[in-house]
Amino acid sequence: MDPHDNEADTATLEREALGRIIHAFSEYKHTADLDLMIKGRDFSRLKQAHKDLLPHFHAHLRQASQGVQHNHIFLRSMLTQLLEEGPNSSPFLPGALSAAEEYAAGVNGRVLPQDVEKVRYVLKNLMRDWSEEGAAERAASYGRIMQEVESIASRQAPGQVPLSILVPGAGLGRLCADLCSMGHHVLGNEFSFYMLLASAYVLNHSARLHQWTVHPWLHSGCNHFTSASQLRGLAIPDVLPEDLTAPGELGMVAGDFVEVFARPEYQAVFDVVATCFFIDTAHNVIDYLETIVAVLKPGGSWVNLGPLLYHWAEPQEGPDEPNIELSLEEIEAVAGQLGLVMQRRDVVKAPFASNRQSMFESTYTCSFWTMTKGPGS
Amino acid sequence: MDPHDNEADTATLEREALGRIIHAFSEYKHTADLDLMIKGRDFSRLKQAHKDLLPHFHAHLRQASQGVQHNHIFLRSMLTQLLEEGPNSSPFLPGALSAAEEYAAGVNGRVLPQDVEKVRYVLKNLMRDWSEEGAAERAASYGRIMQEVESIASRQAPGQVPLSILVPGAGLGRLCADLCSMGHHVLGNEFSFYMLLASAYVLNHSARLHQWTVHPWLHSGCNHFTSASQLRGLAIPDVLPEDLTAPGELGMVAGDFVEVFARPEYQAVFDVVATCFFIDTAHNVIDYLETIVAVLKPGGSWVNLGPLLYHWAEPQEGPDEPNIELSLEEIEAVAGQLGLVMQRRDVVKAPFASNRQSMFESTYTCSFWTMTKGPGS
C-alpha cells in the first residue's frame, strides 16, 4: 500500500473535522435563536391562566436573545479575525472556511447536538479562564499548581530559572499565561480546535480589558435562583494577556499529546510538566504517563491536579482505540513502575466550569501531586 | 371519533412501556456482562508492556463479574416475586411478562442505552434509600423533611394527629416509610415502573436485614480512588421496612401525579404534601403547584426540598408537551399567586445518589420551604 494514501486519508479527516468545528461556531447564533423560538412556542401552548402567571416571560426571552447576540459577537469576531483577516489579510488557517462550507453542504447546514454543546462549553471555559467570576475556580486549581511551580523554582540552582514548562491540555490558555507571568517559558499543547481557536483569539487579539461580554449560562433553564442570574453577562478578559506574557515566553502547539511529544526535539527538555484536568482525556492513561516521563529532564517535576472523569468512558464517536479506566491507586502504581517518584500527594476540592450562582455545584475531589523523574527513567 | 379508540391506544402504549421496562430489568446481567467483555477485549488490545503494568486487571474483572451477579440476584428475585409468583402464585402485574416478550421480539432482544442506565439508576437509589451508606444523604433531605413534619404535627390540636401525608415522587419508598415510622398515614405516588417495582419488592418482601448485596458503582470506572471502592457491595435493607410501617399506614399509587390527583377523592384531603427532589420532574411545574394546592386541606402544609434540574430540559423521547423551566424566584411568585403562603424558606445542600467515596461529588443547593394553603385557595 502506498503510504501516501494514509497521509491523504488523515489530511481529509482533519480537514473534515476542522470544517465541522468552524461550521458549529458559525452557526452558534442560529442554533441558539432556534432554541429560544422553541421556548417561545412552548409558552404559547400553555393555557391562558398559566401564561397570566408568568408576565415576564417574553421580556426574559428578549433578554436571552440579547445575550445570544453578545456571545455571537465574540464568536463571529474570532472567526473573522482568525480565518478571514488573519496575518496580512490572508486566511490564517488555510482552507478552513471552504472546509466549513463543504461540511455544511454535506449535512444540509445542520449542526449536531454534540457540536452545539461544544461551542457552549467554550463559553463556560471563557468564564473559567478569562473572567473575574472564574477567579475562585482558578485559585483552586491553577493557583495551587503555580504555588507548587514557585516552590520547585525556589529549589533550583542559580541560572536554572526560568523553568521550561509544558502544559498539555492547555484549554483557553490561562494557566500557560499565568505561568509565563511568573517569568517561566511555557509551551501549551491542545488537541481541540474549539479551544485552540478561542485561546488564539483571546491570547493574541485582546485589545482591552473587558472587551467582550459572554453569557455562558443562558442556554440552560435549570437550577437558577433567578432569571437575572441565568442571563448574567461576564466581561472578558479580566486581565490583558499581553500583561501576563512577554515575547518568546509562550508557545502553543496543536495536536494529540502523545503523537506530538514523541518527536525527538521534545525528549528530556522540560523542567516541569503541569497537567490540570487533563490526564482523564486519554484513551489509555499509560500512554500519557510514558510521554510525560519521556519529555521531562532527569529530575524534572510533574505537577498534576484533576479528577478521573475519563473522557472516553461513555460510548461515543471517535477513533477505535482501546479504552482503560484506572483508579487513582492504579495510576500511582503504574507511575512508580515507569520511574516517577512521588514527592507530594494531596486530595483537594476543585470545581470546573461550574456556575457558582446556581443550585447545582459540581466539585471534583482532585488528586494533586508532584512526582519527579527518577535518575534511571 | 370513538373515545374507546383513545383508551385502547393508551392501554397499548402503557403495555409497551411496561414491557420495555421489564425487558430492561431482565436483561441487566446480559448487558453488564457484555460491558465487562468489552473491557476485557480492550485490555487484550494493549501492548504487552502496558498489560504487564496492570497485573491485577483480570482479577478486577472477575470481581466485577461477581458484583454483577449480586445485582442480578436482587433484580431476578424481584421479577420472580412480583411477576411470576405474585399473590397466590398468579401473575401480579397481569400480562407484564408477555408484554416484555412482545417488546423484546420487536427490538430483537436489544436494550436501549437509556434503559440500561435506568436499571443501573435503580441500584444507586437502593444505596440512597435502603443502605447504611445512604444514611448521610437521607439525613440531608428526608431528615430535614421529617423534622419539619414533626414541627407541623406538634402544632396540631389534639385529635388532629396522625397527619395524612402525600409523597409525590416516592421513588424507592424510604421517605414514605420513615414518615410512617413517626405514626402518620402516608400515601406515596410514583410514575416510574422502575421505581414502583423495586419499592414494592423492598417494602413488601424484605425478610431480614441485609438480605441482599448491591454493587451500585461497578458500572463506571471514573473517579475511583481504588478498585475496591468501585466494586464495593452494600447490604440492603439497612432496616426492615415492616419495623417502620404498621398495616394501613402506607399506601402507594402508581401514575402521573397531575392525572391521578385530579380525582375527586383526593381534593383537599391531605394535611401535608412532602416533595423531595420532585418538582423538577414536571413538564410544566405550574401543573404540579396547582395539584398540590388542590389536594391540601385548607391550612395544610407543603414541605419541599430539591433543586431545579428540570427532567425535560434536554431534548429526549417522551410525550409532546410544552416544557417550561422556571427559576426559583418565578416558582415562588407563581406559588404565591396560587394561594400558597411561605412559612419558612431555606437554601440547604443535599446530595442525590452520590458516590461519597469517589472523586466527584454532585451536591445540590436545594430550596427547602414550607408553604401553607391559604384560606381562599
GROMACS .gro file of C-alpha atoms in nm, chain A residues 46-321:
model
  276
   46LEU     CA    1  -4.970   2.692   2.777
   47LYS     CA    2  -5.325   2.764   2.882
   48GLN     CA    3  -5.405   3.132   2.928
   49ALA     CA    4  -5.429   3.106   3.307
   50HIS     CA    5  -5.069   2.980   3.320
   51LYS     CA    6  -4.944   3.246   3.082
   52ASP     CA    7  -5.100   3.507   3.308
   53LEU     CA    8  -4.893   3.373   3.599
   54LEU     CA    9  -4.572   3.443   3.408
   55PRO     CA   10  -4.598   3.806   3.299
   56HIS     CA   11  -4.222   3.846   3.249
   57PHE     CA   12  -4.175   3.551   3.017
   58HIS     CA   13  -4.145   3.746   2.693
   59ALA     CA   14  -3.912   4.002   2.849
   60HIS     CA   15  -3.696   3.710   2.964
   61LEU     CA   16  -3.679   3.572   2.610
   62ARG     CA   17  -3.587   3.914   2.471
   63GLN     CA   18  -3.303   3.948   2.722
   64ALA     CA   19  -3.184   3.594   2.644
   65SER     CA   20  -3.179   3.691   2.279
   66GLN     CA   21  -2.955   3.989   2.361
   67GLY     CA   22  -2.722   3.753   2.547
   68VAL     CA   23  -2.707   3.529   2.242
   69GLN     CA   24  -2.617   3.834   2.038
   70HIS     CA   25  -2.326   3.917   2.274
   71ASN     CA   26  -2.195   3.560   2.252
   72HIS     CA   27  -2.231   3.574   1.875
   73ILE     CA   28  -2.029   3.896   1.859
   74PHE     CA   29  -1.738   3.728   2.035
   75LEU     CA   30  -1.750   3.412   1.823
   76ARG     CA   31  -1.809   3.599   1.497
   77SER     CA   32  -1.517   3.834   1.568
   78MET     CA   33  -1.299   3.536   1.645
   79LEU     CA   34  -1.376   3.364   1.315
   80THR     CA   35  -1.337   3.685   1.119
   81GLN     CA   36  -1.002   3.765   1.279
   82LEU     CA   37  -0.852   3.418   1.267
   83LEU     CA   38  -0.992   3.286   0.942
   84GLU     CA   39  -1.076   3.577   0.718
   85GLU     CA   40  -0.843   3.860   0.804
   86GLY     CA   41  -0.554   3.666   0.957
   87PRO     CA   42  -0.194   3.781   0.921
   88ASN     CA   43  -0.162   4.013   0.621
   89SER     CA   44  -0.533   3.970   0.549
   90SER     CA   45  -0.476   3.622   0.410
   91PRO     CA   46  -0.654   3.321   0.554
   92PHE     CA   47  -0.477   3.215   0.871
   93LEU     CA   48  -0.593   2.854   0.874
   94PRO     CA   49  -0.562   2.759   0.509
   95GLY     CA   50  -0.883   2.622   0.370
   96ALA     CA   51  -1.076   2.634   0.698
   97LEU     CA   52  -1.364   2.838   0.558
   98SER     CA   53  -1.402   2.625   0.247
   99ALA     CA   54  -1.378   2.312   0.464
  100ALA     CA   55  -1.666   2.450   0.672
  101GLU     CA   56  -1.870   2.518   0.360
  102GLU     CA   57  -1.808   2.168   0.232
  103TYR     CA   58  -1.901   2.016   0.566
  104ALA     CA   59  -2.216   2.228   0.584
  105ALA     CA   60  -2.320   2.124   0.234
  106GLY     CA   61  -2.281   1.757   0.328
  107VAL     CA   62  -2.511   1.788   0.630
  108ASN     CA   63  -2.759   2.039   0.484
  109GLY     CA   64  -2.629   2.307   0.719
  110ARG     CA   65  -2.731   2.114   1.031
  111VAL     CA   66  -2.516   2.123   1.347
  112LEU     CA   67  -2.506   1.802   1.551
  113PRO     CA   68  -2.627   1.842   1.912
  114GLN     CA   69  -2.287   1.739   2.050
  115ASP     CA   70  -2.121   2.014   1.843
  116VAL     CA   71  -2.372   2.273   1.967
  117GLU     CA   72  -2.276   2.167   2.320
  118LYS     CA   73  -1.905   2.205   2.250
  119VAL     CA   74  -1.947   2.565   2.135
  120ARG     CA   75  -2.145   2.640   2.452
  121TYR     CA   76  -1.872   2.469   2.654
  122VAL     CA   77  -1.622   2.719   2.510
  123LEU     CA   78  -1.837   2.998   2.662
  124LYS     CA   79  -1.819   2.828   3.003
  125ASN     CA   80  -1.443   2.795   2.968
  126LEU     CA   81  -1.418   3.166   2.890
  127MET     CA   82  -1.582   3.216   3.230
  128ARG     CA   83  -1.330   2.980   3.391
  129ASP     CA   84  -1.016   3.117   3.225
  130TRP     CA   85  -1.079   3.481   3.147
  131SER     CA   86  -1.349   3.631   3.371
  132GLU     CA   87  -1.337   3.774   3.721
  133GLU     CA   88  -1.611   3.528   3.817
  134GLY     CA   89  -1.368   3.245   3.735
  135ALA     CA   90  -1.108   3.370   3.986
  136ALA     CA   91  -1.213   3.135   4.269
  137GLU     CA   92  -1.216   2.834   4.035
  138ARG     CA   93  -0.874   2.926   3.901
  139ALA     CA   94  -0.734   2.974   4.251
  140ALA     CA   95  -0.843   2.622   4.344
  141SER     CA   96  -0.656   2.462   4.054
  142TYR     CA   97  -0.420   2.693   3.860
  143GLY     CA   98  -0.332   2.873   4.184
  144ARG     CA   99  -0.223   2.555   4.355
  145ILE     CA  100  -0.016   2.448   4.054
  146MET     CA  101   0.152   2.790   4.039
  147GLN     CA  102   0.243   2.772   4.407
  148GLU     CA  103   0.395   2.431   4.351
  149VAL     CA  104   0.593   2.556   4.048
  150GLU     CA  105   0.710   2.851   4.260
  151SER     CA  106   0.831   2.608   4.521
  152ILE     CA  107   1.013   2.399   4.256
  153ALA     CA  108   1.175   2.713   4.111
  154SER     CA  109   1.292   2.821   4.455
  155ARG     CA  110   1.490   2.497   4.489
  156GLN     CA  111   1.674   2.535   4.155
  157ALA     CA  112   2.037   2.634   4.139
  158PRO     CA  113   2.104   2.991   4.019
  159GLY     CA  114   2.093   3.003   3.640
  160GLN     CA  115   1.843   2.717   3.618
  161VAL     CA  116   1.547   2.954   3.641
  162PRO     CA  117   1.335   3.042   3.440
  163LEU     CA  118   1.194   2.694   3.403
  164SER     CA  119   1.087   2.531   3.080
  165ILE     CA  120   0.728   2.420   3.138
  166LEU     CA  121   0.493   2.207   2.928
  167VAL     CA  122   0.117   2.240   2.978
  168PRO     CA  123  -0.070   1.959   2.798
  169GLY     CA  124  -0.444   2.022   2.771
  170ALA     CA  125  -0.389   2.397   2.773
  171GLY     CA  126  -0.756   2.476   2.704
  172LEU     CA  127  -0.812   2.851   2.682
  173GLY     CA  128  -0.456   2.923   2.787
  174ARG     CA  129  -0.489   3.093   3.125
  175LEU     CA  130  -0.265   2.852   3.316
  176CYS     CA  131   0.001   2.895   3.046
  177ALA     CA  132  -0.027   3.273   3.064
  178ASP     CA  133  -0.019   3.273   3.445
  179LEU     CA  134   0.295   3.055   3.449
  180CYS     CA  135   0.452   3.296   3.197
  181SER     CA  136   0.367   3.585   3.427
  182MET     CA  137   0.598   3.419   3.682
  183GLY     CA  138   0.880   3.450   3.431
  184HIS     CA  139   0.893   3.095   3.301
  185HIS     CA  140   0.897   2.969   2.943
  186VAL     CA  141   0.579   2.781   2.868
  187LEU     CA  142   0.469   2.557   2.584
  188GLY     CA  143   0.098   2.477   2.576
  189ASN     CA  144  -0.047   2.182   2.391
  190GLU     CA  145  -0.409   2.139   2.296
  191PHE     CA  146  -0.594   1.891   2.078
  192SER     CA  147  -0.934   2.057   2.041
  193PHE     CA  148  -0.975   2.314   1.767
  194TYR     CA  149  -1.263   2.461   1.968
  195MET     CA  150  -1.012   2.551   2.238
  196LEU     CA  151  -0.726   2.636   2.002
  197LEU     CA  152  -0.928   2.895   1.810
  198ALA     CA  153  -1.072   3.059   2.122
  199SER     CA  154  -0.738   3.068   2.305
  200ALA     CA  155  -0.558   3.208   1.998
  201TYR     CA  156  -0.816   3.482   1.979
  202VAL     CA  157  -0.812   3.582   2.347
  203LEU     CA  158  -0.434   3.549   2.387
  204ASN     CA  159  -0.338   3.733   2.070
  205HIS     CA  160  -0.623   3.967   1.991
  206SER     CA  161  -0.746   4.110   2.319
  207ALA     CA  162  -0.717   4.486   2.280
  208ARG     CA  163  -0.851   4.598   2.617
  209LEU     CA  164  -0.984   4.477   2.950
  210HIS     CA  165  -1.348   4.363   2.948
  211GLN     CA  166  -1.361   4.391   2.571
  212TRP     CA  167  -1.633   4.131   2.527
  213THR     CA  168  -1.934   4.014   2.723
  214VAL     CA  169  -2.027   3.648   2.729
  215HIS     CA  170  -2.339   3.488   2.877
  216PRO     CA  171  -2.234   3.129   2.946
  217TRP     CA  172  -2.539   3.021   3.147
  218LEU     CA  173  -2.830   3.134   2.934
  219HIS     CA  174  -2.864   2.808   2.742
  220SER     CA  175  -3.000   2.606   3.030
  221GLY     CA  176  -3.303   2.694   3.241
  222CYS     CA  177  -3.206   2.451   3.516
  223ASN     CA  178  -3.112   2.526   3.875
  224HIS     CA  179  -3.131   2.904   3.863
  225PHE     CA  180  -3.225   3.107   4.168
  226THR     CA  181  -3.333   3.397   3.947
  227SER     CA  182  -3.378   3.473   3.580
  228ALA     CA  183  -3.127   3.754   3.611
  229SER     CA  184  -2.866   3.506   3.731
  230GLN     CA  185  -2.930   3.280   3.433
  231LEU     CA  186  -2.890   3.568   3.189
  232ARG     CA  187  -2.595   3.744   3.352
  233GLY     CA  188  -2.310   3.852   3.129
  234LEU     CA  189  -1.943   3.832   3.221
  235ALA     CA  190  -1.680   4.071   3.097
  236ILE     CA  191  -1.374   3.913   2.939
  237PRO     CA  192  -1.079   3.925   2.958
  238ASP     CA  193  -1.030   4.014   3.323
  239VAL     CA  194  -0.660   4.079   3.256
  240LEU     CA  195  -0.485   4.170   2.934
  241PRO     CA  196  -0.294   3.859   2.818
  242GLU     CA  197  -0.011   4.083   2.694
  243ASP     CA  198   0.038   4.198   3.055
  244LEU     CA  199   0.097   3.835   3.158
  245THR     CA  200   0.329   3.715   2.885
  246ALA     CA  201   0.641   3.854   2.725
  247PRO     CA  202   0.753   3.771   2.368
  248GLY     CA  203   0.902   3.425   2.334
  249GLU     CA  204   0.772   3.304   2.666
  250LEU     CA  205   0.452   3.138   2.548
  251GLY     CA  206   0.414   2.890   2.264
  252MET     CA  207   0.119   2.673   2.171
  253VAL     CA  208   0.137   2.351   1.973
  254ALA     CA  209  -0.173   2.188   1.828
  255GLY     CA  210  -0.229   1.815   1.819
  256ASP     CA  211  -0.252   1.489   2.007
  257PHE     CA  212  -0.027   1.499   2.315
  258VAL     CA  213   0.122   1.152   2.265
  259GLU     CA  214   0.185   1.198   1.892
  260VAL     CA  215   0.329   1.549   1.912
  261PHE     CA  216   0.561   1.484   2.205
  262ALA     CA  217   0.703   1.165   2.058
  263ARG     CA  218   0.911   1.394   1.835
  264PRO     CA  219   1.287   1.384   1.907
  265GLU     CA  220   1.312   1.756   1.981
  266TYR     CA  221   1.082   1.716   2.283
  267GLN     CA  222   1.269   1.434   2.460
  268ALA     CA  223   1.401   1.524   2.808
  269VAL     CA  224   1.369   1.901   2.756
  270PHE     CA  225   1.115   2.020   3.016
  271ASP     CA  226   1.183   2.107   3.378
  272VAL     CA  227   0.814   2.083   3.462
  273VAL     CA  228   0.505   1.924   3.308
  274ALA     CA  229   0.189   2.080   3.453
  275THR     CA  230  -0.139   1.897   3.391
  276CYS     CA  231  -0.471   2.033   3.512
  277PHE     CA  232  -0.794   1.839   3.447
  278PHE     CA  233  -0.604   1.661   3.172
  279ILE     CA  234  -0.498   1.302   3.236
  280ASP     CA  235  -0.854   1.166   3.210
  281THR     CA  236  -0.875   1.278   2.847
  282ALA     CA  237  -0.663   0.975   2.749
  283HIS     CA  238  -0.787   0.660   2.582
  284ASN     CA  239  -0.504   0.491   2.767
  285VAL     CA  240  -0.362   0.697   3.051
  286ILE     CA  241  -0.042   0.486   3.046
  287ASP     CA  242   0.040   0.645   2.707
  288TYR     CA  243   0.020   0.985   2.877
  289LEU     CA  244   0.237   0.874   3.168
  290GLU     CA  245   0.505   0.739   2.933
  291THR     CA  246   0.504   1.061   2.733
  292ILE     CA  247   0.533   1.274   3.048
  293VAL     CA  248   0.832   1.066   3.162
  294ALA     CA  249   0.990   1.099   2.818
  295VAL     CA  250   0.965   1.479   2.787
  296LEU     CA  251   1.087   1.556   3.141
  297LYS     CA  252   1.454   1.624   3.206
  298PRO     CA  253   1.601   1.378   3.459
  299GLY     CA  254   1.495   1.513   3.797
  300GLY     CA  255   1.217   1.717   3.635
  301SER     CA  256   0.879   1.751   3.802
  302TRP     CA  257   0.528   1.654   3.702
  303VAL     CA  258   0.265   1.861   3.880
  304ASN     CA  259  -0.086   1.723   3.835
  305LEU     CA  260  -0.428   1.830   3.955
  306GLY     CA  261  -0.754   1.676   3.844
  307PRO     CA  262  -1.018   1.406   3.879
  308LEU     CA  263  -1.052   1.084   3.679
  309LEU     CA  264  -1.359   1.157   3.474
  310TYR     CA  265  -1.243   0.952   3.180
  311HIS     CA  266  -1.343   1.129   2.863
  312TRP     CA  267  -1.388   0.808   2.663
  313ALA     CA  268  -1.564   0.602   2.931
  314GLU     CA  269  -1.906   0.656   2.774
  315PRO     CA  270  -1.962   0.510   2.427
  316GLN     CA  271  -1.921   0.792   2.176
  317GLU     CA  272  -1.798   0.860   1.829
  318GLY     CA  273  -1.423   0.865   1.794
  319PRO     CA  274  -1.129   0.655   1.691
  320ASP     CA  275  -1.148   0.284   1.760
  321GLU     CA  276  -0.888   0.273   2.034
   0.00000   0.00000   0.00000
